[in-house]
CSV table of C-alpha atoms in Angstrom, one decimal:
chain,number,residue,atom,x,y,z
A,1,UNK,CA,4.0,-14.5,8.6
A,2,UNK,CA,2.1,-11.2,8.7
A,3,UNK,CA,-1.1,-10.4,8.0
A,4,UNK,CA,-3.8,-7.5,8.6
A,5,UNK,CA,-7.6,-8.3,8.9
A,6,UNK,CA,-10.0,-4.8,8.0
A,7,UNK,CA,-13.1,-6.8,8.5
A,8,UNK,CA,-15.2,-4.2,7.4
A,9,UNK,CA,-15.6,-4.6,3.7
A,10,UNK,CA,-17.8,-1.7,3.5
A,11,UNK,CA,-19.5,1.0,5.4
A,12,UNK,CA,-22.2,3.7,4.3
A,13,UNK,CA,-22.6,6.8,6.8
A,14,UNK,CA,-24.4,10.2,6.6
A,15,UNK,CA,-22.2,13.2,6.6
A,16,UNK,CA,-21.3,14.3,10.2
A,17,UNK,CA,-21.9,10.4,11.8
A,18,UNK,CA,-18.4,9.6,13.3
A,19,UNK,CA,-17.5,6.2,12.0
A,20,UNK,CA,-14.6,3.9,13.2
A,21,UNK,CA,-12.6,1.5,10.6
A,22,UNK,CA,-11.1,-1.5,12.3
A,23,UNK,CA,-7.5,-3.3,11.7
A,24,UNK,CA,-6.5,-6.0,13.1
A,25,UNK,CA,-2.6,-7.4,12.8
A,26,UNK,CA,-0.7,-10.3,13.5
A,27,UNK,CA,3.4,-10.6,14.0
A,28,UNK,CA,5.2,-12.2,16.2
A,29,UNK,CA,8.2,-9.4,16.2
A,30,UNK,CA,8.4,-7.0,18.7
A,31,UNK,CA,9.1,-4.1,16.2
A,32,UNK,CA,7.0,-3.2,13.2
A,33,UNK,CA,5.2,-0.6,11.9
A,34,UNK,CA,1.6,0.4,11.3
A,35,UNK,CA,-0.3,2.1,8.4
A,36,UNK,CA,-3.0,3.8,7.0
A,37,UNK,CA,-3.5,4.9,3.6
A,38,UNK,CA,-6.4,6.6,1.7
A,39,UNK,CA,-7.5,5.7,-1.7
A,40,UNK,CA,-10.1,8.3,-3.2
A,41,UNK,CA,-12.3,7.3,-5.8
A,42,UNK,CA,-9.6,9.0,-8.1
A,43,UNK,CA,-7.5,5.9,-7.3
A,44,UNK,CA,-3.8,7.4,-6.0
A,45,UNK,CA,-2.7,6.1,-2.9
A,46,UNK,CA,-2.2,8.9,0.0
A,47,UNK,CA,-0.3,7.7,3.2
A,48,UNK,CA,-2.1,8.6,6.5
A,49,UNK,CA,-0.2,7.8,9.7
A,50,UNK,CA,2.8,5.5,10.3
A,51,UNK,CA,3.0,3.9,14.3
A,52,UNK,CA,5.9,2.3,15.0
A,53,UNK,CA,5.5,-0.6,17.7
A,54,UNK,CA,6.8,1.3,20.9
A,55,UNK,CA,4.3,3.9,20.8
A,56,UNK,CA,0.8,3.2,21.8
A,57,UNK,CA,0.0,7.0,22.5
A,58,UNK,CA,-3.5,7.6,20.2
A,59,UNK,CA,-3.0,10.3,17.6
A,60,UNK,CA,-5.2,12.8,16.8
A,61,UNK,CA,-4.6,14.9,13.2
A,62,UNK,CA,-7.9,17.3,12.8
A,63,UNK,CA,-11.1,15.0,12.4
A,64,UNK,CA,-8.6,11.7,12.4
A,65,UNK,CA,-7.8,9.6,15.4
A,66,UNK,CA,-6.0,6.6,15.7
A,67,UNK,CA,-6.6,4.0,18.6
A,68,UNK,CA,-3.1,1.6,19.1
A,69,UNK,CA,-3.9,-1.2,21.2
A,70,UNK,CA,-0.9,-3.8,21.3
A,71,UNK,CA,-3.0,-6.1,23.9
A,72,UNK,CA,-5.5,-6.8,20.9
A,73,UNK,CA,-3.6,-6.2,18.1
A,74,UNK,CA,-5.3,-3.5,16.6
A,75,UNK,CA,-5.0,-0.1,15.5
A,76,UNK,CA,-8.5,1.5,14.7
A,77,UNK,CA,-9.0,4.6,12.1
A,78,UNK,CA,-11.7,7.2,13.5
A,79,UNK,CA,-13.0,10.1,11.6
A,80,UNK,CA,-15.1,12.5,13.8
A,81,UNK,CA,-17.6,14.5,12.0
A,82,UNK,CA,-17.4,13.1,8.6
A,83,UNK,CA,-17.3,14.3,5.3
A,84,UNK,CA,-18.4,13.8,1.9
A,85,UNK,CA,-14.7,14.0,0.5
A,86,UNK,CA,-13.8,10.9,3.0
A,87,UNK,CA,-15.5,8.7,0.9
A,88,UNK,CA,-12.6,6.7,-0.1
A,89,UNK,CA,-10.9,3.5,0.3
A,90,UNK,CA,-9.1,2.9,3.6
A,91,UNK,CA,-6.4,0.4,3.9
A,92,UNK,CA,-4.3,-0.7,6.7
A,93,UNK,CA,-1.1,-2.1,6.8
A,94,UNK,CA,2.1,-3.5,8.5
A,95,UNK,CA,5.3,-4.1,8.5
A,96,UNK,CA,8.6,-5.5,10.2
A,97,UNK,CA,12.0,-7.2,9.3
A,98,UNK,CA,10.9,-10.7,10.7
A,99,UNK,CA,12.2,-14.0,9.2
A,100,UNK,CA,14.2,-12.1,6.0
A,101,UNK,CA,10.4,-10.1,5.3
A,102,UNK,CA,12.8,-7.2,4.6
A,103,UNK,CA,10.0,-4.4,5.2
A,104,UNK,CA,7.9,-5.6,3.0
A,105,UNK,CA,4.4,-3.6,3.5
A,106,UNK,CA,1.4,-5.7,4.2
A,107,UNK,CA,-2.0,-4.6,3.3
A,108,UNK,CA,-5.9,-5.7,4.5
A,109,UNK,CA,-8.0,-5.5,1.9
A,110,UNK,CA,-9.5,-2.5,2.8
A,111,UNK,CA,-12.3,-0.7,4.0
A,112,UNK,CA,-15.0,1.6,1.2
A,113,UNK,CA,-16.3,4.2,3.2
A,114,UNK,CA,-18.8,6.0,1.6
A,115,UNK,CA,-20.3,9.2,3.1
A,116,UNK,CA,-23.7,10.2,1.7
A,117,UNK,CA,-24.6,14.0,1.8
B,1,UNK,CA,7.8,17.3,-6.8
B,2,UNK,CA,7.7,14.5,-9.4
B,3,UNK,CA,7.5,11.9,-6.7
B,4,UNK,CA,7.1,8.3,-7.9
B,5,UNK,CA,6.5,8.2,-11.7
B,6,UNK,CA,4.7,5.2,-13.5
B,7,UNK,CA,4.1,4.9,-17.5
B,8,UNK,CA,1.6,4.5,-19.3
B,9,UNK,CA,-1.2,4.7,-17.3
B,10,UNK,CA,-3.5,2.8,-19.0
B,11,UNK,CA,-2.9,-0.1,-21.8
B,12,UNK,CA,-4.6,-2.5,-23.1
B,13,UNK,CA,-2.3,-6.3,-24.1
B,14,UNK,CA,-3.6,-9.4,-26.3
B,15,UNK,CA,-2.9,-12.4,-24.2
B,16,UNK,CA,0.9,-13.7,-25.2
B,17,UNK,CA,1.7,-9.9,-25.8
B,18,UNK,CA,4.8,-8.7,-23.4
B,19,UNK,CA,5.2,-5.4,-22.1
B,20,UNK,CA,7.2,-2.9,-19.5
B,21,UNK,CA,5.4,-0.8,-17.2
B,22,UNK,CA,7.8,1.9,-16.4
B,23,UNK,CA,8.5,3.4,-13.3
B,24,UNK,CA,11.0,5.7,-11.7
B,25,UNK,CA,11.4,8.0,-8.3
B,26,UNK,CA,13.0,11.3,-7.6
B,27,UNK,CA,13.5,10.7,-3.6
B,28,UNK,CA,16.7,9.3,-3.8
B,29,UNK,CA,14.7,5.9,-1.9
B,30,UNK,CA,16.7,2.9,-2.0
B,31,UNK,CA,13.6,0.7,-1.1
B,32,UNK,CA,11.4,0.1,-4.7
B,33,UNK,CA,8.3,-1.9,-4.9
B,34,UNK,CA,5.8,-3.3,-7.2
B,35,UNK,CA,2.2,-3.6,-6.3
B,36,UNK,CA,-1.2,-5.2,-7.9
B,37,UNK,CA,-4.5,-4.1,-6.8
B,38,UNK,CA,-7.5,-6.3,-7.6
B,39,UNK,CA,-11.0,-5.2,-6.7
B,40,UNK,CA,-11.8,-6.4,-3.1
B,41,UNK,CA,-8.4,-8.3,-2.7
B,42,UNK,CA,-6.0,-4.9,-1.2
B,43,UNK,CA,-2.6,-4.8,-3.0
B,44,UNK,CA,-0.5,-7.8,-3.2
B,45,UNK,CA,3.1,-7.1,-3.2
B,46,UNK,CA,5.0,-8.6,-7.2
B,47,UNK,CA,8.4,-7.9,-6.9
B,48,UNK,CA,10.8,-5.4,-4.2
B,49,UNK,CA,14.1,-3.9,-4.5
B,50,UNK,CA,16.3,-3.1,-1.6
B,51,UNK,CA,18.9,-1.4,-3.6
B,52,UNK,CA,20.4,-0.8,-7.0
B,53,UNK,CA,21.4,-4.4,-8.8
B,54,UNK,CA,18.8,-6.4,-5.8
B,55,UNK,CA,15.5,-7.6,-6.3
B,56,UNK,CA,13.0,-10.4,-4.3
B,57,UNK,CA,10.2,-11.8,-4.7
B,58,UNK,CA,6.7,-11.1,-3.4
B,59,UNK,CA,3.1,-12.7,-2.5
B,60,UNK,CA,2.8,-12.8,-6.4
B,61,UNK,CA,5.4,-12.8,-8.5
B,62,UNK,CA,4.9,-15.4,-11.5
B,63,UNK,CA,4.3,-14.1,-14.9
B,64,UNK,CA,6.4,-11.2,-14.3
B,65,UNK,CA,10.4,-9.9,-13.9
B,66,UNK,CA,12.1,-6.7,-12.4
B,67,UNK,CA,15.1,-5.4,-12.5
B,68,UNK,CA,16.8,-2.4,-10.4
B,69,UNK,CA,20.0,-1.2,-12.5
B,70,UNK,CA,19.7,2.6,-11.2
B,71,UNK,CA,18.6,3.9,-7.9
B,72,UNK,CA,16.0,5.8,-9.6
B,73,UNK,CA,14.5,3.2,-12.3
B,74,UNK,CA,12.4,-0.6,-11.4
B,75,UNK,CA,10.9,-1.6,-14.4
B,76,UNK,CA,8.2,-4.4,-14.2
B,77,UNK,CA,7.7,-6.7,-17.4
B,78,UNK,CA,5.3,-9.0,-17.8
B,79,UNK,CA,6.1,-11.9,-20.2
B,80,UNK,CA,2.9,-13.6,-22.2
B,81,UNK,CA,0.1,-11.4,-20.6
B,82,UNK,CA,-2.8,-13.7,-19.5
B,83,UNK,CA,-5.9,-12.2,-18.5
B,84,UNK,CA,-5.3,-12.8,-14.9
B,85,UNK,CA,-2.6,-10.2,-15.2
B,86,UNK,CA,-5.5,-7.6,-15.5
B,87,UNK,CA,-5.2,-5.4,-12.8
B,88,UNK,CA,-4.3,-1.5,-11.2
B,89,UNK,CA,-0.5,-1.8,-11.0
B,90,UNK,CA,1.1,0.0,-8.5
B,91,UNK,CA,4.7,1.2,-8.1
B,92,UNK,CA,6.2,2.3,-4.5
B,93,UNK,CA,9.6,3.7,-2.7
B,94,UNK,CA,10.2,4.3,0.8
B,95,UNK,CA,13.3,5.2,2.4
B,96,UNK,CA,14.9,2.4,5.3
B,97,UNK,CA,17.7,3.4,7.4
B,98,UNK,CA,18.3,0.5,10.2
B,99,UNK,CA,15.6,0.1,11.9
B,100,UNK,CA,14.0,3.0,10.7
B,101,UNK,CA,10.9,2.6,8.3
B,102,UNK,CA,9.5,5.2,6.3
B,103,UNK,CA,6.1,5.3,4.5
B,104,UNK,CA,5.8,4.1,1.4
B,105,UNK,CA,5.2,6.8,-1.9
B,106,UNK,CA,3.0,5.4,-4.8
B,107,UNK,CA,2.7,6.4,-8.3
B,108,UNK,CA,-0.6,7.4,-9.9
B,109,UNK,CA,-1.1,3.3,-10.8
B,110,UNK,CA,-1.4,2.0,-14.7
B,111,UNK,CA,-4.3,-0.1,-15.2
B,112,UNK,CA,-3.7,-2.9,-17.3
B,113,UNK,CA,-6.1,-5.2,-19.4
B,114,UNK,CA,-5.3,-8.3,-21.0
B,115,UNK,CA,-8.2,-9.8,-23.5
């Protein structure tokens, strides 16, 4: 079975404050993909990064980062600098084609970041 | 770009009431999924559809039925609405090739309430 842990149910920063949001994953395949996705107060559903299981190189896109660590099973969300219009809900997710799972995405139960101005 | 498509997006069911939240995707994806979002609880995955005429069950799948005649189209009904079917409904594709996985596209959501 799969399953994601964001133990972070919510977190309150002041604009400009970095702040890290923390994933945690279980599988026992080899291959699978990782996931973050955005959900702004307006409630759609953007995707963020995909991270495929062979590649643990971090990956920086503007004030994101993403920190893949296979030896702890986690893949951590960073924004540098934040903003007001990051306030949102974060959610991680996995998935693989283990035991007939078939790709199904995963999902923690997310993280609210709210940035106050 | 219409992207995923989901109607209505809002809707408001008496308990026993039965309705079909439509959804349908211009991406040509052959993967289709139906998600719930509760507050606090992420999404649970309802139903999934590999393919035109193939369906499976998800985490949560009683109280509701799919079905996937067109490439395009994955209908979700629910049958006698209960008020634990309130909820942000949310309707995906994604494209798998092999061992290729791409992300997953969502619709805008339909919020539904049963009272």
């Amino acid at each position: 079975a799969q399953k994601v842990t964001q133990a972070q149910t919510e977190i309150s920063v002041v604009e400009k404050e970095d702040v890290t949001l923390d994933c945690v994953y279980e599988t026992r395949d080899t291959t699978y993909y990782l996931f973050w996705y955005k959900q702004p107060p307006s409630g759609e559903l953007v995707f963020l990064i995909r991270r495929n299981s062979f590649d643990e190189q971090n990956e920086i896109s503007g004030r994101y980062s993403w920190n893949f660590q296979k030896s702890t099973s986690s893949f951590n969300f960073t924004i540098t600098a934040s903003q007001v219009v990051d306030s949102a809900v974060y959610f991680c997710a996995l998935t693989s084609n283990s035991g007939g799972s078939n790709y199904k995405l995963t999902f923690g139960k997310g993280t609210l970041l709210t940035v106050n101005p | 770009n219409a992207g995923v498509t989901q109607t209505p997006k809002f809707r408001i069911l008496k308990i026993g009431q039965s309705m079909t939240l439509q959804c349908t995707q211009d991406m040509n994806h052959n993967y289709m999924y139906w998600y719930r979002q509760d507050p606090g609880m992420g999404l649970k995955l309802i139903y999934y559809s590999v393919g035109a005429g193939i369906t499976d069950k998800g985490e949560v799948p009683n109280g509701y039925n799919v079905s996937r005649s067109t490439t395009e189209d994955f209908p979700l009904r629910l049958e006698l609405a209960a008020p634990s079917q309130t909820s942000v409904y949310f309707c995906a594709s994604s494209y798998m090739a092999g061992m290729s996985t791409g992300e997953l596209f969502f619709g805008e959501g339909s919020r539904l309430t049963v009272l």
